[in-house]
Coordinates of C-alpha atoms in Angstrom, one line a residue:
X13 CA 0.0 0.0 0.0
X14 CA 1.0 3.6 -0.5
X15 CA 3.2 5.5 2.0
X16 CA 1.4 7.9 4.3
X17 CA 3.1 11.0 2.7
X18 CA 1.9 10.0 -0.8
X19 CA -1.7 9.5 0.5
X20 CA -1.7 12.8 2.3
X21 CA -0.4 14.5 -0.9
X22 CA -3.1 13.0 -3.0
X23 CA -5.9 13.8 -0.6
X24 CA -4.6 17.4 -0.3
X25 CA -4.6 17.8 -4.1
X26 CA -8.1 16.3 -4.3
X27 CA -9.5 18.7 -1.7
X28 CA -7.8 21.7 -3.5
X29 CA -9.2 20.7 -6.9
X30 CA -12.8 20.1 -5.5
X31 CA -12.7 23.5 -3.9
X32 CA -11.4 25.2 -7.1
X33 CA -14.0 23.4 -9.3
X34 CA -16.8 24.5 -7.0
X35 CA -15.7 28.2 -7.4
X36 CA -15.5 27.9 -11.2
X37 CA -18.9 26.3 -11.5
X38 CA -20.4 28.9 -9.1
X39 CA -18.9 31.8 -11.1
X40 CA -20.2 30.4 -14.4
X41 CA -23.7 29.6 -12.9
X42 CA -24.0 33.2 -11.6
X43 CA -23.5 34.4 -15.1
X44 CA -25.5 31.8 -17.1
X45 CA -28.6 32.4 -15.0
X46 CA -28.9 35.8 -16.7
X47 CA -28.2 34.7 -20.3
X48 CA -29.3 31.8 -22.5
X49 CA -26.6 32.1 -25.2
X50 CA -23.5 31.4 -23.0
X51 CA -21.0 29.3 -25.1
X52 CA -21.7 25.6 -24.9
X53 CA -18.1 24.8 -23.9
X54 CA -18.6 26.6 -20.6
X55 CA -22.1 25.0 -20.0
X56 CA -20.5 21.6 -20.6
X57 CA -17.8 22.5 -18.0
X58 CA -20.5 23.1 -15.4
X59 CA -21.6 19.5 -16.0
X60 CA -18.2 18.0 -16.2
X61 CA -16.7 19.5 -13.0
X62 CA -19.4 18.2 -10.6
X63 CA -19.0 14.8 -12.1
X64 CA -15.3 15.1 -11.6
X65 CA -15.9 16.1 -8.0
X66 CA -17.9 12.9 -7.3
X67 CA -15.1 10.8 -8.9
X68 CA -12.5 12.6 -6.8
X69 CA -14.4 12.0 -3.6
X70 CA -14.5 8.3 -4.3
X71 CA -10.8 8.2 -4.9
X72 CA -10.2 10.2 -1.8
X73 CA -12.2 7.7 0.3
X74 CA -10.1 4.8 -1.2
X75 CA -6.9 6.7 -0.4
X76 CA -7.9 7.4 3.2
X77 CA -8.7 3.8 3.8
X78 CA -5.4 2.6 2.4
X79 CA -6.7 0.8 -0.6
X80 CA -4.4 2.4 -3.2
X81 CA -1.0 1.0 -4.2
X82 CA 1.9 3.4 -4.2
X83 CA 2.3 3.6 -8.0
X84 CA -1.4 4.3 -8.5
X85 CA -1.4 7.0 -5.7
X86 CA 1.5 8.8 -7.5
X87 CA -0.1 8.5 -10.9
X88 CA -3.5 9.7 -9.6
X89 CA -1.9 12.7 -7.9
X90 CA -0.1 13.7 -11.1
X91 CA -3.5 13.6 -13.0
X92 CA -5.2 15.6 -10.2
X93 CA -2.4 18.2 -10.0
X94 CA -2.4 18.6 -13.8
X95 CA -6.2 19.0 -13.8
X96 CA -5.9 21.6 -11.0
X97 CA -3.5 23.6 -13.2
X98 CA -5.9 23.4 -16.1
X99 CA -9.0 24.4 -14.1
X100 CA -6.9 27.3 -12.6
X101 CA -6.1 28.4 -16.1
X102 CA -9.8 28.6 -17.0
X103 CA -10.5 30.4 -13.7
X104 CA -7.9 33.1 -14.5
X105 CA -9.3 33.5 -18.0
X106 CA -12.8 33.8 -16.7
X107 CA -11.8 36.4 -14.1
X108 CA -10.6 38.6 -16.9
X109 CA -14.0 38.8 -18.6
X110 CA -16.7 38.1 -16.0
X111 CA -17.7 41.0 -13.8
X112 CA -17.5 40.4 -10.0
X113 CA -20.5 42.6 -9.7
X114 CA -23.2 40.8 -11.8
X115 CA -25.0 44.1 -12.3
X116 CA -22.2 45.8 -14.3
X117 CA -21.6 45.5 -18.0
X118 CA -23.1 42.0 -18.4
X119 CA -23.7 42.3 -22.1
X120 CA -20.1 43.4 -22.7
X121 CA -18.9 40.5 -20.5
X122 CA -21.0 38.0 -22.6
X123 CA -19.3 39.1 -25.8
X124 CA -15.9 38.7 -24.0
X125 CA -17.0 35.2 -22.8
X126 CA -17.9 34.1 -26.3
X127 CA -14.5 35.3 -27.5
X128 CA -12.8 33.6 -24.6
X129 CA -14.4 30.3 -25.6
X130 CA -12.6 30.4 -28.9
X131 CA -9.1 31.1 -27.5
X132 CA -6.7 28.3 -28.2
X133 CA -5.4 28.2 -24.6
X134 CA -8.9 27.8 -23.2
X135 CA -10.0 25.2 -25.8
X136 CA -6.9 23.1 -25.1
X137 CA -7.4 23.4 -21.3
X138 CA -11.0 22.3 -21.5
X139 CA -10.1 19.4 -23.7
X140 CA -7.5 18.1 -21.4
X141 CA -9.8 18.6 -18.3
X142 CA -12.3 16.3 -20.0
X143 CA -9.6 13.7 -20.9
X144 CA -8.3 13.7 -17.3
X145 CA -11.9 13.3 -16.1
X146 CA -12.3 10.3 -18.4
X147 CA -9.1 8.8 -17.0
X148 CA -10.3 9.2 -13.4
X149 CA -13.8 7.8 -14.2
X150 CA -12.1 4.9 -15.9
X151 CA -10.2 4.1 -12.7
X152 CA -13.4 4.1 -10.7
X153 CA -15.6 2.2 -13.1
X154 CA -13.2 -0.5 -14.3
X155 CA -12.6 -2.9 -11.4
X156 CA -11.6 -6.1 -13.2
X157 CA -8.4 -4.8 -14.9
X158 CA -5.2 -3.2 -13.7
X159 CA -6.3 0.4 -14.2
X160 CA -3.1 1.7 -12.8
X161 CA -1.5 1.0 -16.2
X162 CA -4.3 2.9 -17.9
X163 CA -3.7 5.9 -15.6
X164 CA 0.0 5.8 -16.2
X165 CA -0.5 5.5 -20.0
X166 CA -3.0 8.3 -20.0
X167 CA -0.7 10.5 -17.9
X168 CA 2.2 10.0 -20.4
X169 CA 0.0 11.4 -23.1
X170 CA -1.3 14.5 -21.3
X171 CA 1.4 16.9 -22.7
X172 CA 1.5 15.6 -26.2
X173 CA -2.0 14.6 -27.3
X174 CA -3.0 17.1 -30.0
X175 CA -6.6 17.8 -30.9
X176 CA -7.6 16.5 -34.2
X177 CA -6.7 18.7 -37.2
X178 CA -9.5 21.0 -38.2
X179 CA -10.0 24.4 -39.7
X180 CA -11.1 25.9 -36.4
X181 CA -8.5 27.2 -34.1
X182 CA -10.4 29.9 -32.1
X183 CA -8.7 33.2 -31.3
X184 CA -4.9 33.1 -31.7
X185 CA -3.6 36.5 -30.7
X186 CA 0.0 35.6 -30.2
X187 CA 1.9 38.6 -28.9
X188 CA -0.9 41.1 -29.5
X189 CA -1.3 43.7 -26.8
X190 CA -3.8 42.8 -24.1
X191 CA -6.5 45.3 -23.3
X192 CA -9.2 45.2 -20.7
X193 CA -12.7 45.2 -22.2
X194 CA -13.6 48.5 -20.4
X195 CA -10.5 50.3 -21.6
X196 CA -11.8 50.6 -25.1
X197 CA -14.1 53.6 -25.5
X198 CA -16.4 54.7 -28.3
X199 CA -15.9 53.8 -32.0
X200 CA -19.3 52.2 -32.3
X201 CA -19.7 53.4 -35.9
X202 CA -16.3 52.1 -36.9
X203 CA -17.0 48.7 -35.3
X204 CA -20.2 48.4 -37.2
X205 CA -18.5 49.4 -40.4
X206 CA -15.9 46.7 -39.9
X207 CA -18.6 44.2 -39.2
X208 CA -20.4 45.1 -42.4
X209 CA -17.3 45.0 -44.5
X210 CA -15.4 42.1 -43.0
X211 CA -18.0 39.5 -41.9
X212 CA -17.9 36.3 -44.0
X213 CA -21.6 36.8 -44.4
X214 CA -21.2 40.2 -46.1
X215 CA -19.4 38.9 -49.2
X216 CA -19.5 35.1 -49.3
X217 CA -17.0 33.4 -51.5
X218 CA -15.1 36.7 -51.9
X219 CA -11.9 37.8 -50.2
X220 CA -12.3 40.8 -47.9
X221 CA -9.3 43.1 -47.3
X222 CA -9.8 46.1 -45.0
X223 CA -7.3 48.6 -43.8
X224 CA -7.8 50.8 -40.7
X225 CA -5.9 54.0 -41.5
X226 CA -4.8 56.7 -39.1
X227 CA -2.0 58.6 -37.5
X228 CA 0.1 57.0 -34.7
X229 CA -1.8 57.0 -31.4
X230 CA -5.3 57.0 -32.9
X231 CA -6.1 53.5 -31.6
X232 CA -6.0 51.4 -34.7
X233 CA -4.7 48.3 -32.9
X234 CA -7.2 48.8 -30.1
X235 CA -10.0 49.0 -32.6
X236 CA -9.0 45.8 -34.3
X237 CA -8.8 43.9 -30.9
X238 CA -12.2 45.3 -29.9
X239 CA -13.6 44.0 -33.2
X240 CA -12.1 40.6 -32.5
X241 CA -13.7 40.6 -29.1
X242 CA -17.1 41.5 -30.5
X243 CA -17.2 39.4 -33.6
X244 CA -15.1 36.3 -32.8
X245 CA -18.1 34.0 -33.3
X246 CA -18.3 35.1 -37.0
X247 CA -15.0 33.3 -37.8
X248 CA -13.7 29.7 -37.6
X249 CA -10.2 31.1 -36.6
X250 CA -8.6 34.4 -35.9
X251 CA -4.9 35.0 -36.2
X252 CA -2.8 38.1 -35.3
X253 CA 0.6 38.8 -36.8
X254 CA 3.0 41.7 -36.3
X255 CA 3.5 43.8 -39.5
X256 CA 5.8 46.5 -38.1
X257 CA 8.7 45.2 -40.3
X258 CA 9.2 42.3 -42.7
X259 CA 11.3 40.4 -40.2
X260 CA 8.6 40.5 -37.5
X261 CA 5.9 39.6 -40.0
X262 CA 7.8 36.6 -41.3
X263 CA 8.5 35.4 -37.7
X264 CA 4.9 35.7 -36.5
X265 CA 3.5 34.0 -39.7
X266 CA 6.1 31.2 -39.3
X267 CA 5.0 30.8 -35.7
X268 CA 1.4 30.1 -36.8
X269 CA 2.7 26.9 -38.3
X270 CA 3.1 25.5 -34.8
X271 CA -0.6 26.3 -34.1
X272 CA -2.0 25.0 -37.4
X273 CA 0.1 21.8 -37.5
X274 CA 0.6 21.1 -33.8
X275 CA 4.4 21.5 -34.0
X276 CA 6.8 22.9 -31.5
X277 CA 7.1 26.7 -31.8
X278 CA 9.6 28.0 -34.3
X279 CA 12.9 29.2 -32.8
X280 CA 13.4 33.0 -32.8
X281 CA 16.4 32.5 -35.0
X282 CA 16.0 29.9 -37.8
X283 CA 17.4 29.5 -41.3
X284 CA 15.8 31.5 -44.1
X285 CA 14.9 28.3 -45.9
X286 CA 13.2 26.8 -42.9
X287 CA 11.3 30.0 -42.2
X288 CA 10.2 30.1 -45.9
X289 CA 8.9 26.6 -45.6
X290 CA 6.8 27.4 -42.5
X291 CA 5.4 30.5 -44.1
X292 CA 4.5 28.6 -47.3
X293 CA 2.7 26.0 -45.2
X294 CA 0.6 28.7 -43.5
X295 CA -0.2 30.4 -46.8
X296 CA -1.3 27.0 -48.3
X297 CA -3.5 26.3 -45.2
X298 CA -5.2 29.7 -45.6
X299 CA -5.8 28.8 -49.3
X300 CA -7.4 25.4 -48.8
X301 CA -10.7 25.0 -50.7
X302 CA -13.6 25.6 -48.3
X303 CA -11.3 27.1 -45.6
X304 CA -12.5 30.7 -46.0
X305 CA -14.0 31.6 -42.7
X306 CA -10.8 32.8 -41.0
X307 CA -9.7 36.3 -40.2
X308 CA -6.0 37.4 -40.4
X309 CA -5.1 40.6 -38.6
X310 CA -1.8 42.3 -39.8
X311 CA -1.0 44.9 -37.2
X312 CA 1.2 48.0 -37.6
X313 CA 1.9 47.7 -41.4
X314 CA 3.3 51.3 -41.3
X315 CA 6.1 51.1 -43.8
X316 CA 4.8 49.8 -47.1
X317 CA 7.0 49.5 -50.2
X318 CA 4.5 49.9 -53.0
X319 CA 4.3 51.8 -56.3
X320 CA 4.7 55.5 -55.4
X321 CA 6.1 54.7 -51.9
X322 CA 9.9 54.3 -52.3
X323 CA 10.7 53.2 -48.7
X324 CA 14.2 51.9 -48.2
X325 CA 13.1 49.7 -45.3
X326 CA 9.5 48.8 -46.3
X327 CA 8.1 45.7 -47.9
X328 CA 5.0 44.6 -49.9
X329 CA 2.6 42.8 -47.5
X330 CA 0.8 41.2 -50.4
X331 CA 3.7 38.7 -50.8
X332 CA 2.4 37.0 -47.6
X333 CA -1.3 36.8 -48.6
X334 CA -2.8 33.3 -49.2
X335 CA -2.4 31.9 -52.7
X336 CA -6.1 31.7 -53.1
X337 CA -8.1 34.9 -52.8
X338 CA -10.3 34.0 -49.9
X339 CA -10.9 34.8 -46.2
X340 CA -10.8 38.1 -44.4
X341 CA -7.7 40.3 -43.9
X342 CA -7.7 43.3 -41.5
X343 CA -4.6 45.6 -41.7
X344 CA -3.8 48.5 -39.3
X345 CA -1.6 51.1 -41.0
X346 CA -0.7 54.7 -41.1
X347 CA -0.6 54.7 -44.9
X348 CA -3.6 55.7 -47.0
X349 CA -1.9 54.2 -50.0
X350 CA -3.0 50.5 -49.6
X351 CA -5.2 50.7 -52.7
X352 CA -5.8 46.9 -52.7
X353 CA -7.8 47.3 -49.4
X354 CA -11.0 49.1 -48.6
X355 CA -10.0 51.9 -46.2
X356 CA -11.6 52.8 -42.9
X357 CA -10.1 56.2 -41.8
X358 CA -9.7 56.5 -38.1
X359 CA -10.0 60.1 -36.8
X360 CA -9.8 61.7 -33.4
X361 CA -12.6 61.3 -30.8
X362 CA -15.0 64.1 -31.4
X363 CA -17.2 63.6 -28.3
X364 CA -15.6 65.1 -25.2
X365 CA -17.4 62.6 -22.9
X366 CA -15.5 59.8 -24.6
X367 CA -12.2 61.5 -24.0
X368 CA -13.2 61.9 -20.3
X369 CA -14.1 58.3 -20.1
X370 CA -10.6 57.3 -21.2
X371 CA -9.1 59.6 -18.6
X372 CA -11.4 58.2 -15.9
X373 CA -10.6 54.5 -16.7
X374 CA -6.9 54.9 -17.1
X375 CA -6.4 57.2 -14.1
X376 CA -9.0 55.4 -11.8
X377 CA -10.5 58.8 -10.9
X378 CA -13.9 60.4 -11.1
X379 CA -14.2 63.0 -13.8
X380 CA -17.9 63.9 -13.9
X381 CA -18.3 67.6 -13.7
X382 CA -14.6 68.1 -13.1
X383 CA -13.6 71.3 -15.0
X384 CA -9.9 70.4 -14.8
X385 CA -10.4 67.0 -16.4
X386 CA -12.4 68.7 -19.2
X387 CA -9.6 71.2 -19.8
X388 CA -7.1 68.4 -20.1
X389 CA -9.4 66.4 -22.4
X390 CA -9.9 69.3 -24.7
X391 CA -6.1 70.1 -24.8
X392 CA -5.3 66.5 -25.9
X393 CA -7.9 66.9 -28.6
X394 CA -9.4 63.4 -28.8
X395 CA -6.1 61.5 -29.4
X396 CA -6.6 58.1 -27.6
X397 CA -2.9 57.5 -27.0
X398 CA -2.4 61.0 -25.4
X399 CA -5.5 60.5 -23.2
X400 CA -4.3 57.0 -22.2
X401 CA -0.8 58.3 -21.4
X402 CA -2.2 61.1 -19.2
X403 CA -4.4 58.6 -17.4
X404 CA -1.6 56.1 -16.9
X405 CA 0.6 58.9 -15.4
X406 CA -2.1 60.2 -13.1
X407 CA -2.9 56.6 -11.9
X408 CA 0.7 56.5 -10.4
X409 CA 0.8 60.1 -9.1
X410 CA -1.1 62.4 -6.7
X411 CA -1.0 65.2 -9.2
X412 CA -4.3 66.7 -10.3
X413 CA -5.5 67.0 -13.9
X414 CA -4.4 70.6 -13.9
X415 CA -1.0 69.6 -12.6
X416 CA -0.6 67.2 -15.6
X417 CA -1.8 69.9 -18.0
X418 CA 0.8 72.3 -16.6
X419 CA 3.5 69.7 -17.1
X420 CA 2.3 68.9 -20.6
X421 CA 2.3 72.5 -21.7
X422 CA 5.6 73.6 -20.0
X423 CA 7.7 70.5 -19.3
X424 CA 7.0 68.3 -22.3
X425 CA 10.6 67.0 -22.4
X426 CA 10.5 66.0 -18.7
X427 CA 7.3 64.1 -19.2
X428 CA 8.8 62.3 -22.2
X429 CA 11.8 61.3 -20.2
X430 CA 10.3 60.2 -16.9
X431 CA 6.7 59.1 -17.5
X432 CA 5.6 55.6 -18.7
X433 CA 3.0 55.1 -21.3
X434 CA 0.0 52.6 -21.1
X435 CA 1.2 49.0 -21.4
X436 CA -1.2 48.1 -24.1
X437 CA 0.5 50.5 -26.5
X438 CA 3.7 48.5 -26.1
X439 CA 6.9 50.4 -26.9
X440 CA 5.1 53.2 -28.8
X441 CA 4.6 56.1 -26.4
X442 CA 3.0 59.5 -27.1
X443 CA 6.5 60.9 -27.2
X444 CA 8.0 58.5 -29.7
X445 CA 5.1 57.2 -31.8
X446 CA 5.8 59.5 -34.7
X447 CA 9.6 59.1 -34.7
X448 CA 9.8 56.1 -37.0
X449 CA 7.4 57.6 -39.5
X450 CA 9.4 60.9 -39.5
X451 CA 12.7 59.0 -40.2
X452 CA 11.0 57.2 -43.1
X453 CA 9.9 60.5 -44.5
X454 CA 13.4 61.9 -44.0
X455 CA 15.0 59.0 -45.8
X456 CA 12.7 59.6 -48.9
X457 CA 12.5 63.4 -49.0
X458 CA 14.7 65.6 -46.8
X459 CA 12.8 68.7 -47.8
X460 CA 9.5 67.1 -46.7
X461 CA 11.0 66.4 -43.3
X462 CA 12.2 69.9 -43.0
X463 CA 8.8 71.3 -44.0
X464 CA 7.3 69.4 -41.1
X465 CA 9.8 70.9 -38.7
X466 CA 9.0 74.3 -40.0
X467 CA 5.3 73.8 -39.2
X468 CA 6.2 73.7 -35.5
X469 CA 6.7 77.5 -35.7
X470 CA 3.2 78.1 -37.1
X471 CA -0.3 77.2 -36.1
X472 CA -1.3 73.6 -36.7
X473 CA -4.4 74.4 -38.8
X474 CA -4.8 75.7 -42.3
X475 CA -1.6 75.6 -44.3
X476 CA -1.8 76.1 -48.0
X477 CA 0.5 76.1 -51.0
X478 CA 0.6 79.9 -51.6
X479 CA 1.4 80.5 -47.9
X480 CA 4.7 78.6 -48.3
X481 CA 5.4 79.8 -51.8
X482 CA 7.7 82.7 -50.8
X483 CA 11.2 83.7 -51.9
X484 CA 13.3 84.1 -48.8
X485 CA 16.8 85.6 -48.9
X486 CA 19.7 83.3 -48.0
X487 CA 17.2 80.4 -47.8
X488 CA 18.5 76.9 -47.1
X489 CA 18.8 74.4 -50.0
X490 CA 15.7 72.4 -48.9
X491 CA 13.5 75.5 -49.0
X492 CA 14.8 76.4 -52.5
X493 CA 14.1 72.8 -53.6
X494 CA 10.4 73.2 -52.4
X495 CA 10.0 76.4 -54.4
X496 CA 10.8 74.8 -57.7
X497 CA 7.2 74.2 -58.6
X498 CA 3.8 73.4 -57.2
X499 CA 4.2 69.8 -58.2
X500 CA 7.5 69.6 -56.2
X501 CA 5.8 71.1 -53.2
X502 CA 2.8 68.7 -53.5
X503 CA 5.2 65.7 -53.6
X504 CA 6.6 66.7 -50.2
X505 CA 3.0 67.0 -48.9
X506 CA 2.1 63.6 -50.4
X507 CA 5.0 61.9 -48.6
X508 CA 4.0 63.4 -45.3
X509 CA 0.4 62.3 -45.9
X510 CA 1.6 58.8 -46.8
X511 CA 2.7 58.3 -43.2
X512 CA -0.3 60.1 -41.7
X513 CA 1.9 63.0 -40.5
X514 CA -0.2 65.5 -42.3
X515 CA -4.0 65.6 -42.9
X516 CA -4.9 66.7 -46.4
X517 CA -8.2 68.6 -46.8
X518 CA -9.7 70.4 -49.8
X519 CA -7.5 73.5 -50.2
X520 CA -5.6 73.2 -46.9
X521 CA -3.5 71.0 -44.7
X522 CA -3.4 70.4 -40.9
X523 CA -1.6 68.6 -38.1
X524 CA -3.2 67.1 -35.0
X525 CA -2.6 69.2 -31.9
X526 CA -0.5 66.6 -30.1
X527 CA 1.6 65.9 -33.2
X528 CA 2.1 69.6 -33.5
X529 CA 3.4 69.7 -29.9
X530 CA 5.8 66.9 -30.8
X531 CA 7.1 68.8 -33.8
X532 CA 8.1 71.7 -31.5
X533 CA 9.2 69.8 -28.4
X534 CA 11.0 66.9 -30.1
X535 CA 11.9 67.9 -33.7
X536 CA 12.8 71.4 -32.6
X537 CA 14.1 70.6 -29.1
X538 CA 16.6 73.3 -29.8
X539 CA 14.9 76.3 -31.5
X540 CA 16.2 76.8 -35.0
X541 CA 16.7 80.5 -35.9
X542 CA 16.5 79.8 -39.6
X543 CA 13.2 78.1 -39.4
X544 CA 11.9 80.9 -37.2
X545 CA 13.0 83.4 -39.9
X546 CA 11.3 81.5 -42.7
X547 CA 8.0 81.2 -40.6
X548 CA 8.0 84.9 -39.8
X549 CA 8.6 85.7 -43.5
X550 CA 5.7 83.5 -44.7
X551 CA 3.3 85.2 -42.2
X552 CA 4.4 88.7 -42.8
X553 CA 4.4 88.4 -46.6
X554 CA 0.8 87.2 -46.5
X555 CA -0.6 90.1 -44.5
X556 CA -2.9 92.3 -46.6
X557 CA -3.3 96.1 -46.3
X558 CA -6.7 97.7 -45.7
X559 CA -6.7 99.0 -49.3
X560 CA -6.7 95.4 -50.7
X561 CA -9.9 93.6 -51.6
X562 CA -11.2 91.4 -48.7
X563 CA -8.1 92.1 -46.7
X564 CA -9.9 91.1 -43.5
X565 CA -10.6 87.5 -44.8
X566 CA -6.9 87.0 -45.7
X567 CA -5.6 88.4 -42.5
X568 CA -8.0 86.4 -40.4
X569 CA -6.6 83.3 -42.1
X570 CA -3.0 84.3 -41.3
X571 CA -3.6 85.6 -37.7
X572 CA -3.4 82.1 -36.0
X573 CA 0.0 81.6 -37.5
X574 CA 1.2 85.0 -36.2
X575 CA -0.1 84.2 -32.7
X576 CA 2.1 81.1 -32.7
X577 CA 5.1 83.4 -32.3
X578 CA 3.8 84.2 -28.8
X579 CA 4.5 80.7 -27.6
X580 CA 6.9 81.0 -24.7
X581 CA 9.8 79.0 -26.3
X582 CA 9.5 80.6 -29.8
X583 CA 9.0 84.1 -28.4
X584 CA 12.2 83.8 -26.3
X585 CA 14.2 82.5 -29.1
X586 CA 13.3 84.8 -32.0
X587 CA 16.3 86.8 -33.1
X588 CA 14.7 89.9 -34.7
X589 CA 18.1 91.1 -35.8
X590 CA 18.1 88.4 -38.4
X591 CA 14.7 89.5 -39.7
X592 CA 15.0 92.1 -42.4
X593 CA 11.8 94.2 -42.6
X594 CA 12.4 94.9 -46.3
X595 CA 12.2 91.2 -46.9
X596 CA 8.8 90.7 -45.2
X597 CA 6.5 91.9 -48.0

């Protein structure tokens, strides 16, 4: 018979698993009592775990009366411990999506629960729980054979038994950022548009390619993850890959091979030939006839190499599409030039209450009726990353909303150096999110990059060609280059627009307020006298005299740019001795 220590260990493991199972069943029952469309996998779990409890109690009784041989005690304990780990995994996943207060956000939690049911990790945990239950029931119900051998054999297969190959793999997000369900605010129209365009039901038997387009920090990745959360049931499988550069894309596609074909994960460094083979296998799987209900999300494809975009570091993502034109592909990008995709432009949040909601959730503070919170929300102008960054800072500080606004306005460099951004935006912070795009512009067109730097000394709204079309004495080479023709100027504008660093409107151009702050505080960390001089010349040369027709309209358009010179850093740095009055008209 088994040693006392082994018996005590088995009994303790059983008691722990019974208690854990009861908590999971209770948590699911509390939720299922309010909804009839809870995923079947979780309803089944509520049936399986009580059956498991009965079986465990019988085994506990046998152990306590000394009727178990030592080898069976050890084998049973290993099965029970493994099952405890699996049930604990399910419990942790449930705790992420089910509200502790059943009266709060139940419908949102139901959507999250449906998405959770399709996650590969949860599906595998449930499948192994059922297999372990079968092993334990087998031990109890089969008395005329040596079931210890069955237990040992079953145990040996626990870590390697793969589910049968199928075209359904649930939600496989890989290294995608993790966001809490309540951290995503607004965008209901955009979510509905994605559903209308991307759902397999919208265009059956046709490939659907959609790009979410917007400047850095606008929440493109967060929108794509919110869509996955809401619409996971529409797809047989959902896969996320990292498109920030070709190396990352190739690695994450190759990693999918381990999911699809139940292989060990690809090493981070592998031969180019091996990687090519794995990528080819994934593309072929995505191209199998009848396998067209999947969704592939390619995140952060911000550096395309396409006709008209001569990026030195970019690549053409189409080289990684499936061979057969089928399935759904969602791309997040800063480039509006993906003409092979239907584009969903993502703009700033226009409703102040949504900006306030982000501040409240990220900071953990009440904002209702708080004038200082409203001032901060308006200053950050509906940019989700800026709002999330402010909230993350305030969640770790006793500073008020006004204190943060003061720091943002007057100590931008200190904030960029010492504050941490929200974790779900990964390495892209408010202070660095536009740096890579700027470098890509600079590599392609130095004059375009310098033009963006110049805009720091002017207002962020309402630039136009004639405003910049000025002869300036002793001008730098890049300015002379831009003055060659309207077509040359428009090429510079086009490159800035290609990376969402400039918004193009009918007859005028603009920058987002927070990006404008970055152009001054980062790109012009040291005020440049030459750019100051050119900005002053452009403003002064566009001022109209009272004798001129509609002079008030022209001056009203120029006035915001003149006011920019009152900014404390610019005003202190202007060297009027370098400005020749005779050259200002």
